[in-house]
mmCIF file of C-alpha atoms and ligand atoms in Angstrom:
data_model
loop_
_atom_site.group_PDB
_atom_site.id
_atom_site.type_symbol
_atom_site.label_atom_id
_atom_site.label_comp_id
_atom_site.label_asym_id
_atom_site.label_seq_id
_atom_site.Cartn_x
_atom_site.Cartn_y
_atom_site.Cartn_z
ATOM 1 C CA UNK A 1353 228.423 2.224 -30.754
ATOM 2 C CA UNK A 1354 231.282 0.124 -32.092
ATOM 3 C CA UNK A 1355 228.761 -2.059 -33.946
ATOM 4 C CA UNK A 1356 227.710 0.728 -36.322
ATOM 5 C CA UNK A 1357 231.348 1.641 -36.972
ATOM 6 C CA UNK A 1358 232.038 -2.001 -37.844
ATOM 7 C CA UNK A 1359 229.128 -2.120 -40.275
ATOM 8 C CA UNK A 1360 230.407 1.043 -41.977
ATOM 9 C CA UNK A 1361 233.776 -0.661 -42.497
ATOM 10 C CA UNK A 1362 232.332 -3.061 -45.109
ATOM 11 C CA UNK A 1363 234.081 -1.387 -48.100
ATOM 12 C CA UNK A 1364 237.411 -1.431 -46.236
ATOM 13 C CA UNK A 1365 236.770 -5.084 -45.335
ATOM 14 C CA UNK A 1366 236.442 -6.004 -49.010
ATOM 15 C CA UNK A 1367 239.834 -4.428 -49.752
ATOM 16 C CA UNK A 1368 241.416 -6.285 -46.819
ATOM 17 C CA UNK A 1369 239.841 -9.469 -48.173
ATOM 18 C CA UNK A 1370 241.375 -8.864 -51.584
ATOM 19 C CA UNK A 1371 244.805 -8.372 -50.036
ATOM 20 C CA UNK A 1372 244.410 -11.539 -47.948
ATOM 21 C CA UNK A 1373 243.458 -13.471 -51.093
ATOM 22 C CA UNK A 1374 246.414 -12.074 -53.048
ATOM 23 C CA UNK A 1375 248.864 -12.829 -50.221
ATOM 24 C CA UNK A 1376 247.493 -16.342 -49.956
ATOM 25 C CA UNK A 1377 247.956 -17.195 -53.638
ATOM 26 C CA UNK A 1378 251.383 -15.544 -53.669
ATOM 27 C CA UNK A 1379 252.516 -17.824 -50.841
ATOM 28 C CA UNK A 1380 250.763 -21.094 -51.632
ATOM 29 C CA UNK A 1381 250.830 -23.280 -54.682
ATOM 30 C CA UNK A 1382 247.393 -24.548 -53.780
ATOM 31 C CA UNK A 1383 244.061 -24.889 -55.532
ATOM 32 C CA UNK A 1384 240.787 -25.599 -53.773
ATOM 33 C CA UNK A 1385 239.522 -29.060 -54.743
ATOM 34 C CA UNK A 1386 236.026 -29.855 -56.098
ATOM 35 C CA UNK A 1387 234.432 -31.534 -53.088
ATOM 36 C CA UNK A 1388 234.515 -29.425 -49.990
ATOM 37 C CA UNK A 1389 232.782 -29.539 -46.603
ATOM 38 C CA UNK A 1390 232.317 -26.244 -44.762
ATOM 39 C CA UNK A 1391 231.678 -25.803 -41.088
ATOM 40 C CA UNK A 1392 231.302 -23.025 -38.516
ATOM 41 C CA UNK A 1393 229.104 -21.889 -35.608
ATOM 42 C CA UNK A 1394 226.512 -19.117 -35.498
ATOM 43 C CA UNK A 1395 227.214 -16.479 -38.137
ATOM 44 C CA UNK A 1396 230.196 -18.527 -39.282
ATOM 45 C CA UNK A 1397 227.805 -21.400 -39.975
ATOM 46 C CA UNK A 1398 225.522 -19.086 -41.946
ATOM 47 C CA UNK A 1399 228.641 -18.096 -43.873
ATOM 48 C CA UNK A 1400 229.525 -21.745 -44.501
ATOM 49 C CA UNK A 1401 226.247 -22.150 -46.408
ATOM 50 C CA UNK A 1402 226.747 -19.570 -49.191
ATOM 51 C CA UNK A 1403 230.355 -20.789 -49.528
ATOM 52 C CA UNK A 1404 229.077 -24.334 -50.075
ATOM 53 C CA UNK A 1405 226.500 -23.027 -52.557
ATOM 54 C CA UNK A 1406 229.140 -21.023 -54.451
ATOM 55 C CA UNK A 1407 231.305 -24.160 -54.643
ATOM 56 C CA UNK A 1408 228.425 -26.134 -56.140
ATOM 57 C CA UNK A 1409 227.439 -23.333 -58.494
ATOM 58 C CA UNK A 1410 230.995 -23.142 -59.823
ATOM 59 C CA UNK A 1411 231.017 -26.829 -60.747
ATOM 60 C CA UNK A 1412 232.308 -28.367 -57.522
ATOM 61 C CA UNK A 1413 230.314 -29.881 -54.707
ATOM 62 C CA UNK A 1414 229.893 -28.032 -51.435
ATOM 63 C CA UNK A 1415 228.233 -29.168 -48.221
ATOM 64 C CA UNK A 1416 227.777 -27.134 -45.039
ATOM 65 C CA UNK A 1417 227.164 -28.310 -41.497
ATOM 66 C CA UNK A 1418 227.315 -26.557 -38.132
ATOM 67 C CA UNK A 1419 230.441 -27.700 -36.245
ATOM 68 C CA UNK A 1420 228.480 -29.579 -33.614
ATOM 69 C CA UNK A 1421 226.533 -31.529 -36.247
ATOM 70 C CA UNK A 1422 229.712 -32.415 -38.092
ATOM 71 C CA UNK A 1423 231.216 -33.622 -34.828
ATOM 72 C CA UNK A 1424 228.345 -35.505 -33.256
ATOM 73 C CA UNK A 1425 225.639 -36.248 -35.832
ATOM 74 C CA UNK A 1426 227.483 -36.530 -39.114
ATOM 75 C CA UNK A 1427 225.942 -39.917 -40.001
ATOM 76 C CA UNK A 1428 222.601 -38.196 -40.650
ATOM 77 C CA UNK A 1429 223.904 -36.008 -43.442
ATOM 78 C CA UNK A 1430 225.145 -36.524 -46.960
ATOM 79 C CA UNK A 1431 228.540 -34.911 -47.280
ATOM 80 C CA UNK A 1432 229.893 -36.873 -50.264
ATOM 81 C CA UNK A 1433 233.619 -37.651 -50.375
ATOM 82 C CA UNK A 1434 235.180 -34.351 -49.404
ATOM 83 C CA UNK A 1435 238.753 -33.584 -50.361
ATOM 84 C CA UNK A 1436 238.970 -30.601 -47.980
ATOM 85 C CA UNK A 1437 237.376 -29.431 -44.760
ATOM 86 C CA UNK A 1438 237.016 -25.670 -44.373
ATOM 87 C CA UNK A 1439 236.384 -24.446 -40.822
ATOM 88 C CA UNK A 1440 235.269 -20.845 -40.435
ATOM 89 C CA UNK A 1441 235.658 -18.873 -37.229
ATOM 90 C CA UNK A 1442 236.190 -15.127 -36.834
ATOM 91 C CA UNK A 1443 238.054 -15.575 -33.546
ATOM 92 C CA UNK A 1444 239.680 -18.869 -34.460
ATOM 93 C CA UNK A 1445 239.171 -19.833 -30.826
ATOM 94 C CA UNK A 1446 235.638 -21.252 -30.750
ATOM 95 C CA UNK A 1447 235.930 -24.712 -29.161
ATOM 96 C CA UNK A 1448 233.558 -26.433 -31.564
ATOM 97 C CA UNK A 1449 235.309 -25.001 -34.640
ATOM 98 C CA UNK A 1450 238.737 -26.134 -33.419
ATOM 99 C CA UNK A 1451 237.373 -29.634 -32.781
ATOM 100 C CA UNK A 1452 235.414 -29.749 -36.039
ATOM 101 C CA UNK A 1453 238.540 -28.888 -38.028
ATOM 102 C CA UNK A 1454 239.763 -32.391 -37.195
ATOM 103 C CA UNK A 1455 236.442 -34.171 -37.696
ATOM 104 C CA UNK A 1456 237.358 -35.701 -41.061
ATOM 105 C CA UNK A 1457 240.512 -37.363 -42.281
ATOM 106 C CA UNK A 1458 241.114 -34.849 -45.072
ATOM 107 C CA UNK A 1459 243.274 -31.719 -45.446
ATOM 108 C CA UNK A 1460 242.161 -28.842 -43.222
ATOM 109 C CA UNK A 1461 241.627 -25.236 -44.166
ATOM 110 C CA UNK A 1462 240.924 -22.347 -41.765
ATOM 111 C CA UNK A 1463 239.089 -19.152 -42.677
ATOM 112 C CA UNK A 1464 239.570 -16.709 -39.817
ATOM 113 C CA UNK A 1465 240.485 -13.150 -38.831
ATOM 114 C CA UNK A 1466 243.522 -13.985 -36.681
ATOM 115 C CA UNK A 1467 246.604 -16.105 -36.296
ATOM 116 C CA UNK A 1468 244.834 -18.381 -33.867
ATOM 117 C CA UNK A 1469 244.491 -21.943 -32.627
ATOM 118 C CA UNK A 1470 242.349 -22.654 -35.692
ATOM 119 C CA UNK A 1471 244.858 -21.227 -38.158
ATOM 120 C CA UNK A 1472 247.778 -23.021 -36.485
ATOM 121 C CA UNK A 1473 246.066 -26.396 -36.498
ATOM 122 C CA UNK A 1474 245.044 -26.129 -40.155
ATOM 123 C CA UNK A 1475 247.097 -27.163 -43.183
ATOM 124 C CA UNK A 1476 246.145 -23.909 -44.889
ATOM 125 C CA UNK A 1477 244.821 -20.678 -43.441
ATOM 126 C CA UNK A 1478 243.235 -17.751 -45.204
ATOM 127 C CA UNK A 1479 243.505 -14.973 -42.626
ATOM 128 C CA UNK A 1480 241.325 -11.976 -43.381
ATOM 129 C CA UNK A 1481 242.167 -9.337 -40.755
ATOM 130 C CA UNK A 1482 238.702 -7.787 -40.628
ATOM 131 C CA UNK A 1483 238.979 -7.303 -36.885
ATOM 132 C CA UNK A 1484 235.891 -6.287 -34.979
ATOM 133 C CA UNK A 1485 235.255 -4.839 -31.559
ATOM 134 C CA UNK A 1486 231.603 -5.761 -31.836
ATOM 135 C CA UNK A 1487 230.442 -9.000 -30.226
ATOM 136 C CA UNK A 1488 228.350 -9.872 -33.262
ATOM 137 C CA UNK A 1489 229.890 -10.512 -36.661
ATOM 138 C CA UNK A 1490 229.350 -7.596 -39.061
ATOM 139 C CA UNK A 1491 231.767 -6.504 -41.804
ATOM 140 C CA UNK A 1492 233.927 -9.578 -41.309
ATOM 141 C CA UNK A 1493 231.143 -11.705 -42.813
ATOM 142 C CA UNK A 1494 231.198 -10.096 -46.278
ATOM 143 C CA UNK A 1495 235.007 -9.800 -46.074
ATOM 144 C CA UNK A 1496 235.441 -13.540 -45.403
ATOM 145 C CA UNK A 1497 232.925 -14.353 -48.081
ATOM 146 C CA UNK A 1498 234.646 -12.204 -50.666
ATOM 147 C CA UNK A 1499 238.190 -13.433 -49.933
ATOM 148 C CA UNK A 1500 237.144 -17.061 -50.161
ATOM 149 C CA UNK A 1501 235.012 -16.507 -53.267
ATOM 150 C CA UNK A 1502 238.055 -15.012 -54.998
ATOM 151 C CA UNK A 1503 240.043 -18.103 -54.042
ATOM 152 C CA UNK A 1504 237.294 -20.363 -55.404
ATOM 153 C CA UNK A 1505 237.137 -18.467 -58.688
ATOM 154 C CA UNK A 1506 240.911 -18.532 -58.989
ATOM 155 C CA UNK A 1507 241.104 -22.236 -58.106
ATOM 156 C CA UNK A 1508 238.435 -23.210 -60.643
ATOM 157 C CA UNK A 1509 240.108 -21.253 -63.435
ATOM 158 C CA UNK A 1510 237.492 -18.466 -63.560
ATOM 159 C CA UNK A 1511 238.039 -14.762 -63.689
ATOM 160 C CA UNK A 1512 238.230 -13.169 -60.243
ATOM 161 C CA UNK A 1513 236.137 -10.144 -59.301
ATOM 162 C CA UNK A 1514 237.226 -6.511 -59.340
ATOM 163 C CA UNK A 1515 237.608 -5.825 -55.612
ATOM 164 C CA UNK A 1516 237.712 -2.039 -56.020
ATOM 165 C CA UNK A 1517 234.398 -2.136 -57.868
ATOM 166 C CA UNK A 1518 232.752 -4.454 -55.339
ATOM 167 C CA UNK A 1519 234.056 -2.325 -52.477
ATOM 168 C CA UNK A 1520 232.614 0.843 -54.036
ATOM 169 C CA UNK A 1521 229.257 -0.896 -54.517
ATOM 170 C CA UNK A 1522 229.170 -1.743 -50.804
ATOM 171 C CA UNK A 1523 229.851 1.936 -50.180
ATOM 172 C CA UNK A 1524 226.822 2.830 -52.347
ATOM 173 C CA UNK A 1525 224.674 0.354 -50.437
ATOM 174 C CA UNK A 1526 225.739 1.870 -47.115
ATOM 175 C CA UNK A 1527 224.334 5.217 -48.282
ATOM 176 C CA UNK A 1528 220.935 3.734 -47.391
ATOM 177 C CA UNK A 1529 221.738 3.991 -43.685
ATOM 178 C CA UNK A 1530 219.325 6.875 -43.081
ATOM 179 C CA UNK A 1531 216.653 5.224 -45.142
ATOM 180 C CA UNK A 1532 216.939 2.066 -43.041
ATOM 181 C CA UNK A 1533 216.756 4.129 -39.873
ATOM 182 C CA UNK A 1534 213.630 5.898 -41.127
ATOM 183 C CA UNK A 1535 211.944 2.602 -41.966
ATOM 184 C CA UNK A 1536 212.652 1.259 -38.468
ATOM 185 C CA UNK A 1537 211.616 4.485 -36.739
ATOM 186 C CA UNK A 1538 208.477 4.832 -38.874
ATOM 187 C CA UNK A 1539 207.121 1.349 -38.294
ATOM 188 C CA UNK A 1540 207.329 -0.208 -34.833
ATOM 189 C CA UNK A 1541 207.006 -3.791 -36.094
ATOM 190 C CA UNK A 1542 206.421 -6.553 -33.540
ATOM 191 C CA UNK A 1543 208.051 -9.311 -35.532
ATOM 192 C CA UNK A 1544 210.057 -9.685 -38.717
ATOM 193 C CA UNK A 1545 210.311 -12.368 -41.375
ATOM 194 C CA UNK A 1546 213.298 -12.512 -43.737
ATOM 195 C CA UNK A 1547 212.845 -14.244 -47.075
ATOM 196 C CA UNK A 1548 215.539 -15.291 -49.513
ATOM 197 C CA UNK A 1549 216.142 -17.907 -52.158
ATOM 198 C CA UNK A 1550 219.297 -19.644 -53.440
ATOM 199 C CA UNK A 1551 222.401 -17.774 -52.316
ATOM 200 C CA UNK A 1552 220.197 -15.226 -50.507
ATOM 201 C CA UNK A 1553 218.548 -17.844 -48.284
ATOM 202 C CA UNK A 1554 221.529 -18.082 -45.908
ATOM 203 C CA UNK A 1555 221.645 -14.287 -45.925
ATOM 204 C CA UNK A 1556 218.033 -14.343 -44.678
ATOM 205 C CA UNK A 1557 219.172 -16.757 -41.940
ATOM 206 C CA UNK A 1558 222.003 -14.415 -40.984
ATOM 207 C CA UNK A 1559 219.518 -11.505 -40.904
ATOM 208 C CA UNK A 1560 217.331 -13.486 -38.529
ATOM 209 C CA UNK A 1561 220.332 -14.121 -36.285
ATOM 210 C CA UNK A 1562 221.444 -10.464 -36.378
ATOM 211 C CA UNK A 1563 217.975 -9.386 -35.186
ATOM 212 C CA UNK A 1564 218.137 -11.847 -32.324
ATOM 213 C CA UNK A 1565 221.712 -10.993 -31.356
ATOM 214 C CA UNK A 1566 221.657 -7.216 -31.688
ATOM 215 C CA UNK A 1567 218.027 -6.330 -31.022
ATOM 216 C CA UNK A 1568 217.006 -9.325 -28.881
ATOM 217 C CA UNK A 1569 214.069 -9.441 -31.215
ATOM 218 C CA UNK A 1570 211.929 -12.278 -32.481
ATOM 219 C CA UNK A 1571 212.691 -12.979 -36.135
ATOM 220 C CA UNK A 1572 212.163 -15.746 -38.643
ATOM 221 C CA UNK A 1573 213.717 -16.719 -41.965
ATOM 222 C CA UNK A 1574 212.394 -18.914 -44.766
ATOM 223 C CA UNK A 1575 213.032 -19.851 -48.342
ATOM 224 C CA UNK A 1576 211.045 -17.186 -50.180
ATOM 225 C CA UNK A 1577 208.007 -19.042 -51.471
ATOM 226 C CA UNK A 1578 208.049 -21.660 -48.767
ATOM 227 C CA UNK A 1579 206.639 -19.006 -46.426
ATOM 228 C CA UNK A 1580 203.213 -19.402 -48.053
ATOM 229 C CA UNK A 1581 202.943 -22.981 -46.787
ATOM 230 C CA UNK A 1582 201.708 -22.313 -43.298
ATOM 231 C CA UNK A 1583 204.345 -19.956 -41.946
ATOM 232 C CA UNK A 1584 202.609 -16.823 -43.216
ATOM 233 C CA UNK A 1585 199.806 -17.246 -40.662
ATOM 234 C CA UNK A 1586 201.812 -15.239 -38.131
ATOM 235 C CA UNK A 1587 202.101 -12.173 -40.407
ATOM 236 C CA UNK A 1588 199.688 -9.354 -39.592
ATOM 237 C CA UNK A 1589 199.657 -5.574 -39.188
ATOM 238 C CA UNK A 1590 202.573 -5.802 -36.747
ATOM 239 C CA UNK A 1591 204.839 -7.685 -39.138
ATOM 240 C CA UNK A 1592 207.658 -6.533 -41.371
ATOM 241 C CA UNK A 1593 208.444 -8.948 -44.206
ATOM 242 C CA UNK A 1594 211.911 -8.378 -45.680
ATOM 243 C CA UNK A 1595 212.154 -9.812 -49.154
ATOM 244 C CA UNK A 1596 215.740 -10.256 -50.375
ATOM 245 C CA UNK A 1597 215.704 -10.802 -54.122
ATOM 246 C CA UNK A 1598 218.205 -10.295 -56.935
ATOM 247 C CA UNK A 1599 215.865 -10.795 -59.881
ATOM 248 C CA UNK A 1600 212.197 -10.463 -58.934
ATOM 249 C CA UNK A 1601 209.535 -12.034 -61.164
ATOM 250 C CA UNK A 1602 205.741 -12.066 -61.024
ATOM 251 C CA UNK A 1603 205.576 -14.471 -58.066
ATOM 252 C CA UNK A 1604 207.480 -11.929 -55.931
ATOM 253 C CA UNK A 1605 204.880 -9.309 -56.774
ATOM 254 C CA UNK A 1606 202.070 -11.709 -55.917
ATOM 255 C CA UNK A 1607 203.764 -12.600 -52.653
ATOM 256 C CA UNK A 1608 204.147 -8.916 -51.773
ATOM 257 C CA UNK A 1609 200.426 -8.381 -52.401
ATOM 258 C CA UNK A 1610 199.531 -11.460 -50.401
ATOM 259 C CA UNK A 1611 201.327 -10.120 -47.327
ATOM 260 C CA UNK A 1612 199.881 -6.647 -47.822
ATOM 261 C CA UNK A 1613 196.451 -8.323 -47.936
ATOM 262 C CA UNK A 1614 197.246 -9.608 -44.429
ATOM 263 C CA UNK A 1615 198.125 -5.990 -43.460
ATOM 264 C CA UNK A 1616 201.815 -6.827 -43.062
ATOM 265 C CA UNK A 1617 204.319 -4.395 -44.546
ATOM 266 C CA UNK A 1618 206.918 -5.525 -47.056
ATOM 267 C CA UNK A 1619 210.444 -4.194 -47.470
ATOM 268 C CA UNK A 1620 211.958 -5.363 -50.730
ATOM 269 C CA UNK A 1621 215.738 -5.297 -50.887
ATOM 270 C CA UNK A 1622 216.841 -6.052 -54.425
ATOM 271 C CA UNK A 1623 217.398 -4.807 -57.942
ATOM 272 C CA UNK A 1624 213.759 -3.901 -58.591
ATOM 273 C CA UNK A 1625 210.732 -3.079 -56.490
ATOM 274 C CA UNK A 1626 207.978 -5.674 -56.194
ATOM 275 C CA UNK A 1627 205.246 -3.176 -55.256
ATOM 276 C CA UNK A 1628 206.455 -3.179 -51.648
ATOM 277 C CA UNK A 1629 205.801 -0.637 -48.874
ATOM 278 C CA UNK A 1630 209.526 0.098 -48.710
ATOM 279 C CA UNK A 1631 212.243 -0.495 -51.272
ATOM 280 C CA UNK A 1632 216.030 -0.493 -51.073
ATOM 281 C CA UNK A 1633 217.805 -0.789 -54.375
ATOM 282 C CA UNK A 1634 220.758 -3.156 -54.656
ATOM 283 C CA UNK A 1635 223.127 -2.481 -57.563
ATOM 284 C CA UNK A 1636 223.844 -4.965 -60.326
ATOM 285 C CA UNK A 1637 226.592 -7.464 -59.452
ATOM 286 C CA UNK A 1638 227.424 -11.076 -60.300
ATOM 287 C CA UNK A 1639 224.957 -13.154 -58.291
ATOM 288 C CA UNK A 1640 227.771 -15.098 -56.665
ATOM 289 C CA UNK A 1641 229.124 -11.915 -55.087
ATOM 290 C CA UNK A 1642 225.733 -10.355 -54.377
ATOM 291 C CA UNK A 1643 225.563 -11.426 -50.685
ATOM 292 C CA UNK A 1644 228.135 -8.733 -49.848
ATOM 293 C CA UNK A 1645 225.642 -6.056 -50.955
ATOM 294 C CA UNK A 1646 222.730 -7.378 -48.880
ATOM 295 C CA UNK A 1647 224.638 -7.973 -45.660
ATOM 296 C CA UNK A 1648 225.159 -4.284 -44.733
ATOM 297 C CA UNK A 1649 221.422 -3.620 -45.146
ATOM 298 C CA UNK A 1650 220.275 -6.445 -42.902
ATOM 299 C CA UNK A 1651 222.936 -5.538 -40.340
ATOM 300 C CA UNK A 1652 221.766 -1.894 -40.341
ATOM 301 C CA UNK A 1653 218.190 -3.038 -39.896
ATOM 302 C CA UNK A 1654 219.092 -5.064 -36.798
ATOM 303 C CA UNK A 1655 221.280 -2.269 -35.482
ATOM 304 C CA UNK A 1656 218.562 0.391 -35.746
ATOM 305 C CA UNK A 1657 215.957 -1.960 -34.329
ATOM 306 C CA UNK A 1658 218.231 -2.427 -31.299
ATOM 307 C CA UNK A 1659 218.662 1.337 -30.949
ATOM 308 C CA UNK A 1660 214.917 1.971 -31.283
ATOM 309 C CA UNK A 1661 214.317 -0.590 -28.517
ATOM 310 C CA UNK A 1662 216.742 1.280 -26.276
ATOM 311 C CA UNK A 1663 219.296 -1.556 -26.330
ATOM 312 C CA UNK A 1664 223.047 -1.460 -26.676
ATOM 313 C CA UNK A 1665 223.929 -3.723 -29.613
ATOM 314 C CA UNK A 1666 227.580 -3.720 -28.549
ATOM 315 C CA UNK A 1667 226.847 -5.834 -25.505
ATOM 316 C CA UNK A 1668 223.925 -8.132 -26.181
ATOM 317 C CA UNK A 1669 222.467 -9.897 -23.200
ATOM 318 C CA UNK A 1670 223.696 -13.475 -22.570
ATOM 319 C CA UNK A 1671 226.151 -13.426 -25.495
ATOM 320 C CA UNK A 1672 229.921 -13.524 -25.634
ATOM 321 C CA UNK A 1673 232.299 -12.923 -28.489
ATOM 322 C CA UNK A 1674 233.833 -16.363 -28.302
ATOM 323 C CA UNK A 1675 231.881 -19.424 -27.245
ATOM 324 C CA UNK A 1676 233.942 -22.009 -25.376
ATOM 325 C CA UNK A 1677 233.083 -25.270 -23.698
HETATM 326 C C1 F1P B 470 230.944 -17.749 -33.719
HETATM 327 C C2 F1P B 470 229.800 -17.054 -32.987
HETATM 328 C C3 F1P B 470 229.445 -15.732 -33.613
HETATM 329 C C4 F1P B 470 228.354 -15.024 -32.856
HETATM 330 C C5 F1P B 470 228.608 -14.960 -31.344
HETATM 331 C C6 F1P B 470 229.155 -16.232 -30.796
HETATM 332 O O1 F1P B 470 232.151 -17.112 -33.474
HETATM 333 O O2 F1P B 470 228.690 -17.925 -33.039
HETATM 334 O O3 F1P B 470 229.001 -15.937 -34.926
HETATM 335 O O4 F1P B 470 228.187 -13.722 -33.360
HETATM 336 O O5 F1P B 470 229.415 -13.891 -31.012
HETATM 337 O O6 F1P B 470 230.158 -16.828 -31.645
HETATM 338 P P1 F1P B 470 233.448 -17.419 -34.335
HETATM 339 O O7 F1P B 470 233.705 -18.894 -34.236
HETATM 340 O O8 F1P B 470 233.169 -17.009 -35.733
HETATM 341 O O9 F1P B 470 234.544 -16.602 -33.673
#
């Protein structure tokens, strides 16, 4: 399948991202401003969220909205006084993204994989050529994230990350491919809940979407501890709970036990185990960059679930690579 080949390209994608970032700063005397609105559709929207969070975390102010909300329901959201609108679209041809790029009267920035309508209509374009055959977004997601994060760090006068190091860490993470396959083959779960907090919450959302897109499989995502407030009622012996966590503390262990008490199985993906049924270790990395290490794991999980269900993740039912109106 092309999808698995694309997932395995994550380390290469990080190096392409670094080159795109370096080319961009070599050719533009431009710094990202403090107040930025991010927008995209589908996976690109789930990417807009950690970018907005990273902006806020680095001392700016980031807001994220799906393109259609920015276009048609903006008055319901607080977006501050943005100085830049960043539209994200892998194809650069999604109708809503092209329209949303012009939704505000501020400079426009495109984050995309191609010279495209989006890049041409923007004032600035960061083109990360992480091209994918797969319908669903895989290694382009961490590549886009990394390239833009480098630009944020650079713009805000912070030290940028060592791309070679980050790329080799993604390579280490990908060595869990067989482990992920064994987990999926060993437990025929009926539903899956992804949990994440802070920067890992949108990664949980992306995991939920990957399961739906690749494996046509019912999945949920919540803020980690929010799941205890009602949502956990659906978890039973047929449930896999995937806990994404950089720095677990005692509440994560309690939460793991609570789900195990309901006979659900827990897969912890993080730096330390929480007493889970399955554990995948994520190496140490600056929290801001950490999404790039979790993404390959959740993509592999969805991929192997699709395969175990006898589906072809390259051509998911009812989906197309570019959504147009
Ligand atoms: C956005 C998107 C993808 C999704 C699907 C439909 O595309 O929602 O995230 O996987 O293929 O389109 P794009 O605007 O990033 O090209």
